[in-house]
Amino acid sequence: MQEILEVSCSPVHDGIWTPAELMGALERAATDHADALNIGHDRMVADFGSLWMLVRSRLELTRLPAADEALTVRTWLRSPTPVMSVRDYDFCADGEVIGSAVHCWVLVNAEARHMIDLRQIPALWELPVHAPERKTRLRRLTLPETMTAAGAVRVTDAEIDDNGHMNNVAYVRRAQEAAPGLFRGLEVVYDRECFRGALLTLERAADADAQYVRGVLESGEESFRMRFFGAEAAQ
């Protein structure tokens, strides 16, 4: 059983590490690790009729990796609570730790989408014997009171993942359209699922330290909240 997994990652677009590219690197590492632990998508659906769903994430780097640097994402799991599984990450560039991240996942029924108490199923993994120090902490993500309309987007087939909803990274890519730039930090809360063909209205705001983006469904309900921080000059 692999307790800690290291995955080599490269940016998908133009050699630039945007927030979406960084989130994509985390997603690839999480998928590979889940498969190695036999808790990936196919097994969870087949054995438990359930899906892992990301609800919160935070990442922060001290610097962005250069396009020619070897970036490695290291990931491991904490002991689950009854309602949540927390996954930690480190970003390493050419052997130097340059950042960390944390993801919070819930397990939901694949059909009804209600949360499953993790105590109701067998223990799914063992804790790492020598887990790296946990650096990243989640905090309350509060948006500014005034947000400005920043357009609307329709969810495409290409943005739908194996869970049948908009992929976690696709939200970040869409939000970047409203808050372009390079950032070393990202916080996101996924409030409600967004499905194929849905119309998302984007709203944005900014202060001295960050840019904020919110996605609102046609029902008026909030789909996601996002904060980009640690702005970098263009490379």
Tab-separated table of C-alpha atoms in Angstrom:
chain	number	residue	atom	x	y	z
A	1	MET	CA	0.000	0.000	0.000
A	2	GLN	CA	1.367	3.413	-0.997
A	3	GLU	CA	1.068	5.750	1.975
A	4	ILE	CA	2.699	8.775	0.336
A	5	LEU	CA	2.784	9.216	-3.423
A	6	GLU	CA	5.054	11.433	-5.521
A	7	VAL	CA	3.874	12.422	-8.999
A	8	SER	CA	5.885	14.327	-11.597
A	9	CYS	CA	3.810	17.082	-13.178
A	10	SER	CA	4.086	19.475	-16.093
A	11	PRO	CA	1.863	22.428	-17.031
A	12	VAL	CA	-0.647	21.521	-19.722
A	13	HIS	CA	-0.758	24.895	-21.462
A	14	ASP	CA	2.193	26.983	-22.668
A	15	GLY	CA	4.547	25.993	-19.840
A	16	ILE	CA	2.906	28.498	-17.442
A	17	TRP	CA	1.722	27.503	-13.979
A	18	THR	CA	-1.646	29.225	-13.680
A	19	PRO	CA	-3.910	28.410	-10.708
A	20	ALA	CA	-5.825	25.979	-12.925
A	21	GLU	CA	-2.606	24.210	-13.925
A	22	LEU	CA	-1.611	23.899	-10.258
A	23	MET	CA	-5.046	22.517	-9.374
A	24	GLY	CA	-4.748	20.130	-12.287
A	25	ALA	CA	-1.440	18.847	-10.894
A	26	LEU	CA	-3.124	18.204	-7.532
A	27	GLU	CA	-5.994	16.395	-9.221
A	28	ARG	CA	-3.626	14.119	-11.149
A	29	ALA	CA	-1.730	13.276	-7.965
A	30	ALA	CA	-4.947	12.609	-6.018
A	31	THR	CA	-6.322	10.363	-8.765
A	32	ASP	CA	-3.117	8.325	-8.995
A	33	HIS	CA	-2.902	8.001	-5.210
A	34	ALA	CA	-6.545	6.956	-4.862
A	35	ASP	CA	-6.071	4.296	-7.524
A	36	ALA	CA	-2.907	3.041	-5.781
A	37	LEU	CA	-4.856	2.760	-2.508
A	38	ASN	CA	-7.796	1.063	-4.272
A	39	ILE	CA	-10.178	3.861	-3.319
A	40	GLY	CA	-10.509	5.354	-6.786
A	41	HIS	CA	-13.680	6.164	-8.700
A	42	ASP	CA	-14.394	2.713	-10.143
A	43	ARG	CA	-13.974	0.816	-6.867
A	44	MET	CA	-16.032	3.308	-4.831
A	45	VAL	CA	-18.910	3.152	-7.315
A	46	ALA	CA	-18.804	-0.628	-7.663
A	47	ASP	CA	-18.426	-1.529	-3.975
A	48	PHE	CA	-20.184	1.327	-2.185
A	49	GLY	CA	-22.327	3.097	-4.799
A	50	SER	CA	-20.522	6.300	-3.847
A	51	LEU	CA	-18.393	9.130	-5.196
A	52	TRP	CA	-15.630	11.259	-3.730
A	53	MET	CA	-16.564	14.941	-4.033
A	54	LEU	CA	-14.181	17.839	-3.440
A	55	VAL	CA	-15.784	20.579	-1.322
A	56	ARG	CA	-12.880	22.843	-0.301
A	57	SER	CA	-9.323	23.481	-1.395
A	58	ARG	CA	-6.438	25.787	-0.640
A	59	LEU	CA	-2.993	25.952	-2.215
A	60	GLU	CA	-0.143	28.381	-1.661
A	61	LEU	CA	3.357	28.535	-3.121
A	62	THR	CA	6.327	30.642	-2.080
A	63	ARG	CA	7.107	30.993	-5.781
A	64	LEU	CA	5.850	29.650	-9.078
A	65	PRO	CA	7.989	26.944	-10.679
A	66	ALA	CA	9.731	27.808	-13.908
A	67	ALA	CA	8.635	25.989	-17.053
A	68	ASP	CA	11.920	24.062	-17.210
A	69	GLU	CA	11.900	22.968	-13.557
A	70	ALA	CA	10.959	19.448	-12.548
A	71	LEU	CA	7.791	19.810	-10.458
A	72	THR	CA	6.753	16.999	-8.137
A	73	VAL	CA	3.522	16.819	-6.156
A	74	ARG	CA	3.662	14.693	-3.013
A	75	THR	CA	0.341	13.669	-1.446
A	76	TRP	CA	-0.940	11.716	1.556
A	77	LEU	CA	-4.168	11.291	3.543
A	78	ARG	CA	-5.098	12.094	7.114
A	79	SER	CA	-7.321	9.959	9.291
A	80	PRO	CA	-10.905	10.600	8.132
A	81	THR	CA	-13.584	12.163	10.291
A	82	PRO	CA	-17.161	10.817	10.106
A	83	VAL	CA	-18.000	13.343	7.381
A	84	MET	CA	-14.765	14.302	5.658
A	85	SER	CA	-11.482	13.067	4.215
A	86	VAL	CA	-8.567	15.512	4.150
A	87	ARG	CA	-5.713	15.161	1.676
A	88	ASP	CA	-2.414	17.035	2.061
A	89	TYR	CA	0.095	17.950	-0.634
A	90	ASP	CA	3.566	19.412	-1.028
A	91	PHE	CA	4.851	21.091	-4.178
A	92	CYS	CA	8.546	20.410	-4.842
A	93	ALA	CA	10.587	22.025	-7.638
A	94	ASP	CA	13.948	20.388	-8.335
A	95	GLY	CA	13.909	18.913	-4.828
A	96	GLU	CA	12.961	22.140	-3.000
A	97	VAL	CA	9.594	22.359	-1.216
A	98	ILE	CA	7.985	25.517	-2.598
A	99	GLY	CA	4.411	25.174	-1.365
A	100	SER	CA	1.634	23.074	0.042
A	101	ALA	CA	-2.055	22.422	-0.423
A	102	VAL	CA	-5.006	20.770	1.258
A	103	HIS	CA	-8.201	19.272	-0.154
A	104	CYS	CA	-11.337	18.374	1.793
A	105	TRP	CA	-13.466	15.591	0.325
A	106	VAL	CA	-16.822	14.105	1.249
A	107	LEU	CA	-18.224	10.753	0.183
A	108	VAL	CA	-21.691	10.960	-1.372
A	109	ASN	CA	-24.236	8.480	-2.671
A	110	ALA	CA	-23.751	8.282	-6.441
A	111	GLU	CA	-27.486	8.564	-7.144
A	112	ALA	CA	-29.052	10.662	-4.375
A	113	ARG	CA	-25.890	12.770	-3.791
A	114	HIS	CA	-26.389	12.791	-0.015
A	115	MET	CA	-23.339	12.545	2.223
A	116	ILE	CA	-22.259	9.169	3.594
A	117	ASP	CA	-20.986	8.748	7.147
A	118	LEU	CA	-17.501	7.288	6.700
A	119	ARG	CA	-18.025	5.215	9.841
A	120	GLN	CA	-20.599	3.170	7.915
A	121	ILE	CA	-17.995	1.612	5.615
A	122	PRO	CA	-14.767	-0.322	6.315
A	123	ALA	CA	-11.542	1.603	6.922
A	124	LEU	CA	-10.250	2.457	3.468
A	125	TRP	CA	-6.596	3.327	4.097
A	126	GLU	CA	-3.794	3.340	6.613
A	127	LEU	CA	-2.123	6.515	7.809
A	128	PRO	CA	1.428	7.274	6.658
A	129	VAL	CA	4.062	6.146	9.143
A	130	HIS	CA	6.168	9.221	8.469
A	131	ALA	CA	3.801	11.873	7.130
A	132	PRO	CA	5.348	15.225	6.165
A	133	GLU	CA	4.483	18.169	8.364
A	134	ARG	CA	1.097	19.653	7.512
A	135	LYS	CA	1.533	23.295	6.608
A	136	THR	CA	-1.627	24.377	4.861
A	137	ARG	CA	-4.725	25.301	6.855
A	138	LEU	CA	-8.193	26.157	5.648
A	139	ARG	CA	-9.944	29.309	6.765
A	140	ARG	CA	-13.362	30.826	6.267
A	141	LEU	CA	-13.687	32.145	2.713
A	142	THR	CA	-15.738	35.331	2.846
A	143	LEU	CA	-16.437	37.327	-0.308
A	144	PRO	CA	-16.635	41.129	-0.477
A	145	GLU	CA	-20.127	42.526	-0.018
A	146	THR	CA	-20.144	44.081	-3.497
A	147	MET	CA	-19.434	41.892	-6.528
A	148	THR	CA	-19.465	43.056	-10.161
A	149	ALA	CA	-20.955	41.066	-13.032
A	150	ALA	CA	-18.191	39.453	-15.102
A	151	GLY	CA	-20.104	37.527	-17.756
A	152	ALA	CA	-21.773	34.145	-18.018
A	153	VAL	CA	-20.552	30.750	-19.212
A	154	ARG	CA	-22.319	27.590	-20.342
A	155	VAL	CA	-20.898	24.301	-19.027
A	156	THR	CA	-19.669	22.184	-21.939
A	157	ASP	CA	-19.460	18.415	-22.388
A	158	ALA	CA	-15.666	18.643	-22.188
A	159	GLU	CA	-15.916	20.093	-18.662
A	160	ILE	CA	-17.882	17.128	-17.254
A	161	ASP	CA	-15.921	14.481	-15.330
A	162	ASP	CA	-16.538	10.883	-14.242
A	163	ASN	CA	-18.800	12.088	-11.416
A	164	GLY	CA	-21.173	13.556	-13.999
A	165	HIS	CA	-20.630	17.162	-12.944
A	166	MET	CA	-18.324	20.051	-13.818
A	167	ASN	CA	-14.729	19.099	-13.078
A	168	ASN	CA	-13.033	20.859	-10.157
A	169	VAL	CA	-10.282	22.272	-12.361
A	170	ALA	CA	-12.781	23.538	-14.940
A	171	TYR	CA	-14.267	25.882	-12.322
A	172	VAL	CA	-10.831	27.409	-11.803
A	173	ARG	CA	-10.249	27.824	-15.529
A	174	ARG	CA	-13.591	29.598	-15.876
A	175	ALA	CA	-12.868	31.833	-12.889
A	176	GLN	CA	-9.498	32.791	-14.379
A	177	GLU	CA	-11.378	34.328	-17.293
A	178	ALA	CA	-12.855	36.804	-14.812
A	179	ALA	CA	-9.626	37.248	-12.819
A	180	PRO	CA	-6.739	36.823	-15.281
A	181	GLY	CA	-3.166	36.770	-14.059
A	182	LEU	CA	-0.606	34.589	-12.341
A	183	PHE	CA	-1.125	33.826	-8.647
A	184	ARG	CA	0.750	31.787	-6.050
A	185	GLY	CA	-2.340	31.111	-3.989
A	186	LEU	CA	-5.877	29.892	-4.482
A	187	GLU	CA	-8.794	29.147	-2.169
A	188	VAL	CA	-12.030	27.645	-3.426
A	189	VAL	CA	-15.270	26.404	-1.910
A	190	TYR	CA	-17.514	24.226	-4.068
A	191	ASP	CA	-20.995	24.945	-2.754
A	192	ARG	CA	-23.229	23.189	-5.297
A	193	GLU	CA	-22.653	20.891	-8.245
A	194	CYS	CA	-22.852	22.300	-11.742
A	195	PHE	CA	-24.033	19.988	-14.528
A	196	ARG	CA	-23.803	19.781	-18.319
A	197	GLY	CA	-25.442	22.718	-20.073
A	198	ALA	CA	-25.865	24.799	-16.918
A	199	LEU	CA	-25.452	28.548	-17.178
A	200	LEU	CA	-23.074	30.044	-14.639
A	201	THR	CA	-23.085	33.779	-14.024
A	202	LEU	CA	-19.677	34.992	-12.873
A	203	GLU	CA	-19.184	37.851	-10.434
A	204	ARG	CA	-15.874	39.374	-9.430
A	205	ALA	CA	-14.316	41.760	-6.914
A	206	ALA	CA	-10.812	42.753	-5.878
A	207	ASP	CA	-9.005	44.318	-2.968
A	208	ALA	CA	-5.369	45.140	-2.275
A	209	ASP	CA	-4.486	41.518	-1.539
A	210	ALA	CA	-6.657	39.324	-3.742
A	211	GLN	CA	-9.188	38.842	-6.499
A	212	TYR	CA	-12.486	37.079	-5.839
A	213	VAL	CA	-14.823	35.234	-8.178
A	214	ARG	CA	-18.229	33.736	-7.488
A	215	GLY	CA	-20.315	31.500	-9.747
A	216	VAL	CA	-24.111	31.714	-9.487
A	217	LEU	CA	-26.541	29.188	-10.953
A	218	GLU	CA	-29.699	30.174	-12.815
A	219	SER	CA	-31.635	29.293	-9.657
A	220	GLY	CA	-29.775	32.088	-7.876
A	221	GLU	CA	-27.866	29.608	-5.716
A	222	GLU	CA	-24.124	29.923	-5.302
A	223	SER	CA	-22.124	27.240	-7.114
A	224	PHE	CA	-18.596	28.209	-6.032
A	225	ARG	CA	-16.535	30.858	-4.263
A	226	MET	CA	-12.922	31.510	-5.172
A	227	ARG	CA	-10.060	33.710	-3.977
A	228	PHE	CA	-6.855	34.241	-5.943
A	229	PHE	CA	-3.945	35.747	-4.012
A	230	GLY	CA	-0.167	36.185	-4.187
A	231	ALA	CA	-0.150	37.934	-7.582
A	232	GLU	CA	2.989	37.350	-9.683
A	233	ALA	CA	4.402	39.486	-12.484
A	234	ALA	CA	3.991	37.991	-15.942
A	235	GLN	CA	6.846	35.668	-16.896
